[in-house]
XYZ file of C-alpha atoms in Angstrom:
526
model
C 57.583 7.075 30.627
C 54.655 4.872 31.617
C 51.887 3.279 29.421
C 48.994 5.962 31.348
C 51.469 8.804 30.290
C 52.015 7.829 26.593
C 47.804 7.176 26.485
C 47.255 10.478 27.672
C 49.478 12.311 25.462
C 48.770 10.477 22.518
C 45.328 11.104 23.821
C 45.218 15.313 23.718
C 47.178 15.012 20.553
C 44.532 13.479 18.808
C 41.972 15.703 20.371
C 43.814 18.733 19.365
C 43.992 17.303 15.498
C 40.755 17.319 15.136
C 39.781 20.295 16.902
C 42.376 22.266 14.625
C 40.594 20.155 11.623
C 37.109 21.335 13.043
C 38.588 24.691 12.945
C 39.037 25.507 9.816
C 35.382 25.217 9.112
C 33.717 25.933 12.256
C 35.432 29.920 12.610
C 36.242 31.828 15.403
C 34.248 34.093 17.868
C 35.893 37.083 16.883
C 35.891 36.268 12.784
C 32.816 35.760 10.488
C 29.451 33.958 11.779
C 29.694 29.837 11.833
C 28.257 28.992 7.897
C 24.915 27.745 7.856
C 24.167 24.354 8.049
C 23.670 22.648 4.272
C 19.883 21.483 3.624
C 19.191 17.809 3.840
C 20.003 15.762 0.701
C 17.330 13.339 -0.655
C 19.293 9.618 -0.735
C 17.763 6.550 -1.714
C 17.017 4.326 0.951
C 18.934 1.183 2.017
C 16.236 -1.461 2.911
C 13.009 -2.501 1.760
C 10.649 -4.650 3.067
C 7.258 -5.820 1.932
C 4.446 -8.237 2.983
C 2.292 -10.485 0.779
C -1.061 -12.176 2.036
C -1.634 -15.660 1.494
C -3.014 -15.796 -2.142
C -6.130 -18.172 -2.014
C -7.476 -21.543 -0.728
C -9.061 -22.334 -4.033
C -8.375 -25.227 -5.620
C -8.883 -23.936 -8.910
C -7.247 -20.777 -8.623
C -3.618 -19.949 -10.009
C -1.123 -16.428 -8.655
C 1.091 -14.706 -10.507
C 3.833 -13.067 -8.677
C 5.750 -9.431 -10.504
C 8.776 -8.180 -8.495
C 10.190 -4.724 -10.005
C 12.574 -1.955 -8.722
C 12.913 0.827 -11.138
C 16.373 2.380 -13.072
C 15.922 5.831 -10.728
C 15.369 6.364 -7.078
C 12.921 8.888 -7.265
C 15.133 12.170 -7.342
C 16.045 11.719 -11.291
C 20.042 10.686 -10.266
C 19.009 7.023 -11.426
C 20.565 4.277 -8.922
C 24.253 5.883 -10.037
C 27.832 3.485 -10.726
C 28.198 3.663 -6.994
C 25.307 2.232 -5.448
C 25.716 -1.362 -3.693
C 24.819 -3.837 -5.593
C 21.752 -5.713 -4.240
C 19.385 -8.553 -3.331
C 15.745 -8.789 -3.167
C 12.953 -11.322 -2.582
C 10.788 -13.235 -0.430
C 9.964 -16.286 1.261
C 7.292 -17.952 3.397
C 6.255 -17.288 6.420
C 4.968 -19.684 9.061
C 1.514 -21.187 9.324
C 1.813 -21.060 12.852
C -0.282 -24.105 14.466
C -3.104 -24.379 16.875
C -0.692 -23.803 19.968
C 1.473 -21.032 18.574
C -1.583 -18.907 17.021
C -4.331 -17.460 18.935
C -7.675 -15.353 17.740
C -11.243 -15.052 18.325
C -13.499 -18.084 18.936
C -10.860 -20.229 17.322
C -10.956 -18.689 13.638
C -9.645 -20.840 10.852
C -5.769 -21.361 11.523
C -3.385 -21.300 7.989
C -3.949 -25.159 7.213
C -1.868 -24.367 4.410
C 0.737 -27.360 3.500
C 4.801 -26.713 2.696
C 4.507 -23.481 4.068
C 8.111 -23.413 3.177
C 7.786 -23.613 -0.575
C 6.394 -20.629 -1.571
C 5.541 -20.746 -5.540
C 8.915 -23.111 -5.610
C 9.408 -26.568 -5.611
C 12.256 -26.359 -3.100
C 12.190 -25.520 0.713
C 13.696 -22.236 0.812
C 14.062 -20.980 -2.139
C 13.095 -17.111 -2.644
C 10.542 -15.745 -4.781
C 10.428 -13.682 -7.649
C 14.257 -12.709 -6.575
C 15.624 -10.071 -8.531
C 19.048 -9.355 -10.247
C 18.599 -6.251 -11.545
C 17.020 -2.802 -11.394
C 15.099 -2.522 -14.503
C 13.425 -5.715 -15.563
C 10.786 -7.385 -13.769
C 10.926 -10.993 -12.401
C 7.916 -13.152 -12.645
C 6.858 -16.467 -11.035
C 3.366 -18.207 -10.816
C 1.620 -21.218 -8.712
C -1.589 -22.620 -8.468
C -1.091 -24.015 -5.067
C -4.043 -23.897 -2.860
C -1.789 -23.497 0.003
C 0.089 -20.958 -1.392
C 1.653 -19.536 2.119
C 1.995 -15.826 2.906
C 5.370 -13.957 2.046
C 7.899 -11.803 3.988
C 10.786 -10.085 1.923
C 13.596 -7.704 1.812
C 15.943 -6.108 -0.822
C 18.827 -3.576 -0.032
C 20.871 -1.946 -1.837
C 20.366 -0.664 -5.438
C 17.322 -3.056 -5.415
C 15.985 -1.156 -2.058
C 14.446 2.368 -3.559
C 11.241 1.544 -5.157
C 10.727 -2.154 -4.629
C 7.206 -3.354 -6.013
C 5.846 -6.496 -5.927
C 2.497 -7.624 -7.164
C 0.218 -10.291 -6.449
C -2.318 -11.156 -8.864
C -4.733 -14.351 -8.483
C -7.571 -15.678 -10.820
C -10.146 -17.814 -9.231
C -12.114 -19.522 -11.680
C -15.313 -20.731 -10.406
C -16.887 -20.762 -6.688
C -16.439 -18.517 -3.978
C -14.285 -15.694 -3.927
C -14.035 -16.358 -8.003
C -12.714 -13.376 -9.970
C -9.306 -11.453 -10.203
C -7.952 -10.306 -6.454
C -5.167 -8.041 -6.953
C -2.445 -6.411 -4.135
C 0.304 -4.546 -4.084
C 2.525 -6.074 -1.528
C 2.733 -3.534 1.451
C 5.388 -2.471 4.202
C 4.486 -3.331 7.495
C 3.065 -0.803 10.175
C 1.568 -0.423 13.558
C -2.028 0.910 12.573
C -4.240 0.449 9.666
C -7.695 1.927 8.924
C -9.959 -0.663 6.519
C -13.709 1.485 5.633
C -15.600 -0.662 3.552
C -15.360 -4.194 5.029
C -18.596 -6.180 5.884
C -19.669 -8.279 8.481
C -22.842 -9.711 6.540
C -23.978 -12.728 6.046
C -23.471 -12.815 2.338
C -19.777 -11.579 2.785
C -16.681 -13.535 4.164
C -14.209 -10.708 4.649
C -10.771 -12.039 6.182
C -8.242 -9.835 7.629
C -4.448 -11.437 7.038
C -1.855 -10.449 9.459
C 1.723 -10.989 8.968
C 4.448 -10.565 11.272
C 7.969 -10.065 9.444
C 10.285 -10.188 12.783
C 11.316 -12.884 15.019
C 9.326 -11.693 18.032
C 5.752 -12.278 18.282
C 3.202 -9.271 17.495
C -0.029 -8.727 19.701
C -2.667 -6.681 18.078
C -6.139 -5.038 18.219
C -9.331 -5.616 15.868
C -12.032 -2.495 16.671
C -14.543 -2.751 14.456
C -17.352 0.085 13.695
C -20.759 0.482 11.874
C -22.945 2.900 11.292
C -24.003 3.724 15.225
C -20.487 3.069 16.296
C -18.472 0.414 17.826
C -19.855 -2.699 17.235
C -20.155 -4.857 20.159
C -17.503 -7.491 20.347
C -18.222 -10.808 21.118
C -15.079 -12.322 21.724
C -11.574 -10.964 22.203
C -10.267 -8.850 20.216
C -6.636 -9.262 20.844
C -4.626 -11.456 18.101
C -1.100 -13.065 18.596
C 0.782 -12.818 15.654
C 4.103 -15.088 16.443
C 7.206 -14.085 14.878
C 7.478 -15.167 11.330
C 4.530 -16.280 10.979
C 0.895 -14.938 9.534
C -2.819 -15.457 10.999
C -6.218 -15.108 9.200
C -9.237 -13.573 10.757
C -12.844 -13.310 9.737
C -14.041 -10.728 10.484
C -17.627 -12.029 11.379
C -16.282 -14.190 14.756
C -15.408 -10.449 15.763
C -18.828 -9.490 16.873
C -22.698 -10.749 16.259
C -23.750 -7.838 14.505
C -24.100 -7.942 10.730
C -23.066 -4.795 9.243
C -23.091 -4.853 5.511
C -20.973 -1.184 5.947
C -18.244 -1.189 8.353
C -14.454 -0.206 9.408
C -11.663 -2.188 10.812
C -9.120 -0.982 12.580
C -5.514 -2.596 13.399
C -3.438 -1.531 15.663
C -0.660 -3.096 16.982
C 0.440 -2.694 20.866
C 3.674 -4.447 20.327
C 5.447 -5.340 17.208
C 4.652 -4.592 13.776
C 2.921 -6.189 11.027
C 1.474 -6.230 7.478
C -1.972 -6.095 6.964
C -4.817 -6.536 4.361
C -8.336 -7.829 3.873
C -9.984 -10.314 1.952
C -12.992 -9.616 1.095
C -15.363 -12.297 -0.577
C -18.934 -11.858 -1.678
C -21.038 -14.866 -2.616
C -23.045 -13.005 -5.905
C -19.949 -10.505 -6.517
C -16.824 -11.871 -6.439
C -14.062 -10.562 -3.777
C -10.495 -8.921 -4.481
C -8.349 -7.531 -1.811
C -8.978 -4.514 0.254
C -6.171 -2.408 0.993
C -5.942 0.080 4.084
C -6.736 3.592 3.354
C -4.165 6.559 3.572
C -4.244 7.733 7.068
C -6.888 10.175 8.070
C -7.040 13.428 6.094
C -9.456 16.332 6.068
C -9.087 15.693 2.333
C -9.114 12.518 0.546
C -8.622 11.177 -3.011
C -9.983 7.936 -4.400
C -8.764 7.663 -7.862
C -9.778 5.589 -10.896
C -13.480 4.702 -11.092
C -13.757 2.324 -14.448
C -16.152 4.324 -17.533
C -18.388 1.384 -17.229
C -19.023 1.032 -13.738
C -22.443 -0.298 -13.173
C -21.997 0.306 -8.688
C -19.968 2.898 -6.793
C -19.979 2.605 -3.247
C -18.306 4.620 -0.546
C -17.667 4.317 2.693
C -16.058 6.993 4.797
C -15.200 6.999 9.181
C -14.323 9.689 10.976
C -11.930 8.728 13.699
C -11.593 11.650 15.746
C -13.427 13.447 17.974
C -15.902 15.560 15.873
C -18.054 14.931 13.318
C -17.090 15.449 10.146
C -18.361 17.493 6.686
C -17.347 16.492 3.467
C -18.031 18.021 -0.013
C -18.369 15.614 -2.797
C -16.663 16.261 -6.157
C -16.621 13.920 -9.227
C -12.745 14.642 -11.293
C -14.053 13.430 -14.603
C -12.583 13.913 -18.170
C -13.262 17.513 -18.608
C -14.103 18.864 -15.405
C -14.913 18.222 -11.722
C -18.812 17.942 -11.256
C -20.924 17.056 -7.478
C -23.029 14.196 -8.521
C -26.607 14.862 -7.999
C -28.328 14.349 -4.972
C -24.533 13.905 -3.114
C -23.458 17.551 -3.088
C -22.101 17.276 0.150
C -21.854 14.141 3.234
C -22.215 14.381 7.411
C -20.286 11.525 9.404
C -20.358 11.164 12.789
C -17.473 11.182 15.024
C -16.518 7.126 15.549
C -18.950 5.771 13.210
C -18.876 5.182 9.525
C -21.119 6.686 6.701
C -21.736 4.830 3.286
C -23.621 6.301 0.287
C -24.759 4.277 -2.755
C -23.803 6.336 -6.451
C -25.061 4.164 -8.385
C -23.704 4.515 -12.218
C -21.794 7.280 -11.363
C -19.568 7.441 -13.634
C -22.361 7.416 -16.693
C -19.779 6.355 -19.128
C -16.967 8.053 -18.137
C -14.048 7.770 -15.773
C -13.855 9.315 -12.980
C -11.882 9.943 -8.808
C -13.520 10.534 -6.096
C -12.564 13.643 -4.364
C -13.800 14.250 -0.706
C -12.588 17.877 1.130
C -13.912 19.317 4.377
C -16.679 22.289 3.988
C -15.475 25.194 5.536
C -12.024 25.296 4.966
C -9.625 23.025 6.743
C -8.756 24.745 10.081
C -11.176 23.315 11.906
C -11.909 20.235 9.634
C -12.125 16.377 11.102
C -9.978 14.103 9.592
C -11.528 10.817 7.666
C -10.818 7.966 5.932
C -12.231 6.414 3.097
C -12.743 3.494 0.833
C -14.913 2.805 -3.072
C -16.272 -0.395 -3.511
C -17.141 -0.570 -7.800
C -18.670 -3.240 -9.596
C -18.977 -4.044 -13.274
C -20.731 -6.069 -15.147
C -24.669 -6.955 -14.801
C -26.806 -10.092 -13.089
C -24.259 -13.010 -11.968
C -21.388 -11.702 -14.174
C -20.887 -9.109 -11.953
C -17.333 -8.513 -10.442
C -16.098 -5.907 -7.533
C -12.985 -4.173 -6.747
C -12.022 -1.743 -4.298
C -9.978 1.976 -4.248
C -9.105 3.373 -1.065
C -8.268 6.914 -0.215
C -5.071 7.045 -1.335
C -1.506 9.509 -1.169
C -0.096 11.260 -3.653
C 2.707 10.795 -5.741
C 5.754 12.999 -4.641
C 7.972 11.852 -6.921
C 7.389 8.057 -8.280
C 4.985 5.217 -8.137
C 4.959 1.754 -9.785
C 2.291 -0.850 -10.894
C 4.328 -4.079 -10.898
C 1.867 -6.244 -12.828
C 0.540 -5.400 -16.280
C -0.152 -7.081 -19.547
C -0.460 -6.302 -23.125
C -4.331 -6.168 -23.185
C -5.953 -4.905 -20.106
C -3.739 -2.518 -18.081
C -5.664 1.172 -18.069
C -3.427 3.863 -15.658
C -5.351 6.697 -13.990
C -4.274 10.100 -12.970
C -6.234 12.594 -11.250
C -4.902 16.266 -10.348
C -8.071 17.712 -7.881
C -6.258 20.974 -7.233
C -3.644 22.488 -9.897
C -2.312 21.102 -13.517
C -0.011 18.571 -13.320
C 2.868 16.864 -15.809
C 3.944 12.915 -15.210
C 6.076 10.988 -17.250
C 4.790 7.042 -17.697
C 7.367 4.561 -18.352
C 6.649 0.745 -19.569
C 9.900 -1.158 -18.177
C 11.343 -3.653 -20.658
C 8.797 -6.734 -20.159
C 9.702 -10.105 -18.568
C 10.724 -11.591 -21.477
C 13.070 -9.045 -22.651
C 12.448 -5.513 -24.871
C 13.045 -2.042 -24.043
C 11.156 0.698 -21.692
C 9.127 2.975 -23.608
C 8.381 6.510 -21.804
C 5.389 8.903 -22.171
C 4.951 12.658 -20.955
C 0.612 13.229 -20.031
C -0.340 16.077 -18.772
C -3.484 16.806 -16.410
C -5.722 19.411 -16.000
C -6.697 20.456 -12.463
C -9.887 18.881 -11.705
C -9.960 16.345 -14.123
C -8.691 12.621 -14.303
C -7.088 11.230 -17.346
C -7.673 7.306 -17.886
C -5.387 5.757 -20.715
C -3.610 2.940 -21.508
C -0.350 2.631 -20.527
C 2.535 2.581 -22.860
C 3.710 -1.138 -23.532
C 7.661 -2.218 -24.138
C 9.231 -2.120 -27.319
C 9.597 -5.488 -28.727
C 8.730 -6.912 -25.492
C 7.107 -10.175 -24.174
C 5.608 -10.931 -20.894
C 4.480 -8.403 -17.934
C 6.198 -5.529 -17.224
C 5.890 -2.617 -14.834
C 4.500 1.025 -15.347
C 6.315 3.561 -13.068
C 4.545 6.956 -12.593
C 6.783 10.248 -12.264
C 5.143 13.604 -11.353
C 7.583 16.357 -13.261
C 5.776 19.389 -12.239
C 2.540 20.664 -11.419
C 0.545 20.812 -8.159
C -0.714 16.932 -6.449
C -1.103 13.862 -8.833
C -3.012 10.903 -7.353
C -2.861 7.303 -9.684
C -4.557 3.776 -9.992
C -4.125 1.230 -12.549
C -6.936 -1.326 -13.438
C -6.029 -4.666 -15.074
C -8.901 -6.564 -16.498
C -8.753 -9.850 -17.008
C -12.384 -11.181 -18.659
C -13.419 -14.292 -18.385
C -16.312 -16.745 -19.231
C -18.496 -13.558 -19.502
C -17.447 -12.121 -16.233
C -15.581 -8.592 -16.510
C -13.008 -9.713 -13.633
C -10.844 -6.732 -12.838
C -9.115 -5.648 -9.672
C -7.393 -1.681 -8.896
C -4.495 -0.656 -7.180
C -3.990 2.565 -5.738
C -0.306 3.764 -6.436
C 0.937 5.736 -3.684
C 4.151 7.453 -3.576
C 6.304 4.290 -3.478
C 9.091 6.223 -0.709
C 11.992 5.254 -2.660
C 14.042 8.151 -0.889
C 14.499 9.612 2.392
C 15.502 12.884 3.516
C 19.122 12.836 5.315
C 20.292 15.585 7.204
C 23.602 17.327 6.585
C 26.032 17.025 9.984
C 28.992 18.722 10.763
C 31.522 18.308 13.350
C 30.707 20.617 16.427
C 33.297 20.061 19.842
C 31.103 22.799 21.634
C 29.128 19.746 22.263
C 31.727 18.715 24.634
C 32.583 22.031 26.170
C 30.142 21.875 29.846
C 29.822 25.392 29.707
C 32.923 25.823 32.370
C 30.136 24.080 35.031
């Protein structure tokens, strides 16, 4: 017996093992109906990987860095004796140089130094690495040339991965507390609220986490549409690497209301703006949720002294939004705002004022008329505190809600206030202080939250603790919860603060449940 014979009998033998194995679950034609297929199980996902800006070019400005993952992965299993253990951190990317990097009129090009140290005094070495789900991991510079970061973590540090950046600028421009949460990286980001004025310097940063070079669109638009550009608008991000733009060697209009978009026609890449006011201070400016007929912008401080929105409708019609104010008791339409027209491609700001008037607040926008034929939007709050030349700004864009968990990396004993906004139905979270830096034990919380109405409190701190820790958000029950935490940091008479919007932080995926089926292989006797 020849070699081709054995094959092909050893061959139909293993073919008709499994089909008898697939058998005795599959059925027969002439016995009961095939069972129906399981529903998909919610797993905690594998890889993470997140993207933080370059921190400042201030040379008297100092970064704190918080890594976290949480104990659970979002569906209340926790990260279970099974999961792989795993690794998690980041390191520099490239400053690429004036041959690798291309943008607009020749934009200012990272001239950051040791791009390869990162926070750390040796070439290489990760940041903020973490160990353990659990306890966060904290490490600080004042380097002003600080590089950009581009991380991972798998495993049982994958599901839930937060790191925050935090930087305090004392004195000049761009001086105040600019907070971001690190972000995944994407292929199209929507920014409402950036400025093109004169007495604004708003950067976008754009890093590219793989090895092959990103290329990628800047649109800008103001109030009567695109703005012209003056230059080109395409940007080469190379592989590794990240590239500044300001936003003002875009086009020769000054609009002191505006939108950015990215979008990226190959590749993929974080991305976040800068935004620096000369009388104001500057913080980051995340991208807003993607367009919605219905958006949330949660967590307007009690003592805001400006409220500014900005909203652009991307599609095709104009869109018409009614204006609600989620305060402490009750959702309200601020005077004089009941309800807001923007025009299809263009953006729309309006001015509140004090709207708050001593009490917290979200911003909810929903279309009039129902939502069948509604345009979608996006939308972004630009708040200030404080009075004369110790005031301070921060930003809140339109925001998702939390499905099942969200996490605020960076807080401190004094400062950290968490809030939660329900626009439609009641809602139930539990709030969790992790242990802190420096050791202690998490501390958990059950608030709940009446529909229409936000809830601003501090979170709960550690017990025994020392250092930062992180606050992790879990909805329990209850109809949508939207979040935002605000850390202020005072000083030297200036209420510096910055706010992160928590989004669901996606710390599971849904995974469909297979099952053998050989009547894919049967040709239908063709």
């Amino acid at each position: 017996m020849n070699r081709t014979t054995l094959s092909l009998i050893g061959a139909a033998t293993a073919l008709a093992a499994v089909t008898g194995v697939a058998s005795l679950t599959a059925g027969s034609s002439e016995g009961p109906a095939q069972p129906v297929a399981k529903a998909a199980r919610r797993l905690p996902v594998e890889r993470s990987t997140l993207l933080c800006p370059a921190p400042t070019s201030s040379e008297v400005g100092s970064t704190t860095y918080t890594a976290y993952t949480p104990t659970g992965n979002g569906d209340g299993t926790g990260t279970g004796a099974g999961a792989k253990k795993g690794t998690a951190g980041l390191l520099p990317a490239q400053a690429p140089d004036d041959e690798s990097a291309s943008g607009p009129k020749g934009e200012e090009k990272s001239d950051r130094k040791g791009a390869r140290k990162g926070g750390s005094d040796k070439a290489g070495e990760p940041v903020v690495p973490l160990k353990e789900p659990g306890k966060p991991v904290t490490a600080e510079t004042d380097r002003s040339d600080a590089p950009a970061l581009i991380g991972t973590a798998d495993g049982s540090l994958a599901p839930g991965w937060t790191v925050q950046q935090t930087t305090t600028v004392a004195a000049g421009s761009g001086r105040g507390l600019l907070g971001t949460a690190c972000a995944a990286p994407d292929t199209n980001f929507w920014f409402p609220g950036i400025s093109t004025a004169k007495d604004r310097q708003d950067y976008v940063h754009l890093t590219n986490p793989d090895d092959s070079a990103a290329e990628v669109d800047l649109k800008l638009y103001g109030e009567e549409g695109r703005l012209k550009p003056s230059t080109d608008e395409a940007i080469t991000v190379p592989g590794r690497s990240t590239v500044p733009v300001l936003l003002s060697t875009l086009t020769d209009a000054e609009a002191a209301d505006a939108t950015l978009r990215v979008s990226a026609r190959s590749g993929r890449v974080g991305a976040t703006v800068q935004a620096v006011d000369q009388t104001f201070g500057g913080d980051w400016l995340p991208a807003s949720a993607e367009p919605s007929t219905s958006v949330v912008l949660p967590g307007i401080p009690a003592d805001a002294t400006s409220v500014r929105l900005a909203v652009f409708a991307p599609g095709a019609s104009d869109a018409d939004l009614k204006v609600r104010l989620a305060g402490r008791n009750s959702a309200i339409t601020p005077a004089g705002h009941e309800s807001l027209h923007v025009k299809s491609g263009m953006t729309a700001w309006v001015d509140f004022g004090d709207l708050t008037k001593g009490e917290a607040g979200s911003l909810v926008l929903t279309a009039e008329g129902g939502e069948g034929t509604a345009a979608p939007v996006v939308a972004a709050l630009r708040v200030t505190r404080g009075k004369g030349t110790d005031q301070e700004t921060a930003f809140i864009p339109a925001t998702t809600g939390i499905e099942r968990t969200a996490t605020a990396a960076d807080n401190r004993t004094k400062g950290s206030t968490l809030s939660l906004v329900a626009p439609n139905g009641s809602a139930k979270v539990r709030v969790t202080a992790s242990a802190g830096s420096g050791g202690g034990r998490p501390v958990s919380k059950t608030i709940e939250v009446k529909g229409g109405t936000t809830v601003a409190a501090e979170p709960p701190h550690p017990a025994s603790g020392k250092g930062g820790y992180a606050v992790t958000v879990e909805r329990i029950s209850g109809g949508p919860v939207y979040a935002s935490r605000m850390l202020a940091l005072p000083q030297g008479g200036i209420p510096m603060f910055t706010i992160q919007a928590l989004p669901d932080d996606r710390a599971t995926v849904e995974v469909p449940a297979a099952r053998q089926d050989l009547s894919l292989l049967n040709d239908g006797g063709r």
